[in-house]
Amino acid sequence: MVYAVVRAGGRQEKVEVGTIVTMDRIKADKDGNVELAAVLLVDGDKITSDAKSLAKVKVTAEVLGDLRGPKIVIQKFKNKTGYKKRQGHRQELTRVKITGIK
């Protein structure tokens, strides 16, 4: 069993070939593929975490589409001062499917 832990935006995700992951918006090349940076690689009983060895590891993914996350509402309120502030945010996301770990 081969899997890797990759950097996905500000987080880390455990991925195998065929896994579909939703991460922060990333740009794909003209073919719709992206390459993710591996943080850890597990190949059966062999675990690789050395930065020099991981530089040779390629985790490729195919972009399935761009989407937006749920809307969150940020409200600030201070009692007795008349201060109210309301702000919203929707995160830009990309859904990718892992195609290879080499």
Coordinates of C-alpha atoms in Angstrom, one line a residue:
M1 CA 0.0 0.0 0.0
V2 CA 1.5 3.3 -1.1
Y3 CA 0.2 6.6 0.2
A4 CA 1.6 10.1 0.7
V5 CA 0.9 13.1 2.9
V6 CA 0.9 16.2 0.7
R7 CA 0.8 20.0 1.2
A8 CA -2.7 21.1 0.2
G9 CA -3.0 24.9 0.7
G10 CA -2.4 25.6 4.3
R11 CA -3.2 22.0 5.4
Q12 CA -1.8 18.5 4.8
E13 CA -3.8 15.7 3.3
K14 CA -3.2 11.9 3.2
V15 CA -3.7 10.7 -0.4
E16 CA -3.6 7.5 -2.4
V17 CA -4.0 7.0 -6.1
G18 CA -7.6 7.7 -6.9
T19 CA -8.3 9.9 -3.9
I20 CA -10.4 13.0 -4.5
V21 CA -9.3 16.0 -2.4
T22 CA -10.8 19.5 -2.0
M23 CA -8.1 22.1 -1.4
D24 CA -7.5 25.8 -1.6
R25 CA -7.7 27.2 -5.2
I26 CA -4.6 26.3 -7.3
K27 CA -3.7 26.9 -10.9
A28 CA -3.4 23.9 -13.3
D29 CA -1.3 23.6 -16.3
K30 CA -2.8 23.6 -19.8
D31 CA -3.6 19.9 -19.6
G32 CA -5.4 20.3 -16.3
N33 CA -2.8 18.7 -14.1
V34 CA -1.0 19.8 -11.0
E35 CA 2.0 18.6 -9.0
L36 CA 1.8 18.5 -5.2
A37 CA 4.6 18.7 -2.7
A38 CA 5.0 15.5 -0.6
V39 CA 5.7 15.8 3.1
L40 CA 5.8 12.1 3.9
L41 CA 5.8 8.9 1.7
V42 CA 4.8 5.5 2.9
D43 CA 5.6 2.5 0.6
G44 CA 4.6 -0.7 2.4
D45 CA 7.0 -0.8 5.4
K46 CA 9.3 1.9 4.1
I47 CA 8.6 5.4 5.4
T48 CA 10.3 8.4 3.8
S49 CA 10.4 11.8 5.5
D50 CA 13.8 13.1 4.5
A51 CA 13.5 16.4 2.5
K52 CA 16.3 15.3 0.1
S53 CA 14.5 12.0 -0.7
L54 CA 11.1 13.7 -1.0
A55 CA 12.4 16.2 -3.5
K56 CA 12.5 13.3 -6.0
V57 CA 8.9 12.2 -5.2
K58 CA 6.2 13.4 -7.6
V59 CA 2.5 13.4 -6.6
T60 CA 0.5 14.3 -9.7
A61 CA -3.2 15.2 -9.7
E62 CA -5.9 16.0 -12.3
V63 CA -8.1 19.0 -11.6
L64 CA -11.8 18.1 -11.6
G65 CA -13.1 21.6 -11.2
D66 CA -13.2 24.8 -9.2
L67 CA -15.9 25.5 -6.6
R68 CA -16.6 27.8 -3.7
G69 CA -16.9 26.8 -0.1
P70 CA -19.8 27.6 2.2
K71 CA -20.5 31.2 3.1
I72 CA -19.4 32.2 6.6
V73 CA -20.6 35.3 8.4
I74 CA -18.3 37.2 10.7
Q75 CA -20.1 39.5 13.1
K76 CA -18.4 41.7 15.7
F77 CA -20.4 43.6 18.4
K78 CA -19.3 45.7 21.4
N79 CA -21.9 46.3 24.0
K80 CA -23.0 49.9 24.9
T81 CA -20.8 51.6 22.3
G82 CA -22.9 51.2 19.1
Y83 CA -20.1 49.3 17.4
K84 CA -21.4 46.6 15.0
K85 CA -19.5 45.1 12.1
R86 CA -20.7 42.4 9.7
Q87 CA -18.5 40.7 7.1
G88 CA -18.9 37.6 4.9
H89 CA -16.4 35.2 3.3
R90 CA -16.5 32.3 0.8
Q91 CA -13.3 30.3 0.2
E92 CA -12.2 29.6 -3.4
L93 CA -11.6 25.8 -3.7
T94 CA -10.4 23.3 -6.2
R95 CA -11.3 19.6 -6.4
V96 CA -8.5 17.3 -7.6
K97 CA -8.1 13.6 -8.2
I98 CA -4.7 12.0 -7.4
T99 CA -3.4 10.2 -10.5
G100 CA 0.1 9.1 -9.5
I101 CA 2.7 8.8 -6.7
K102 CA 6.2 8.2 -8.0

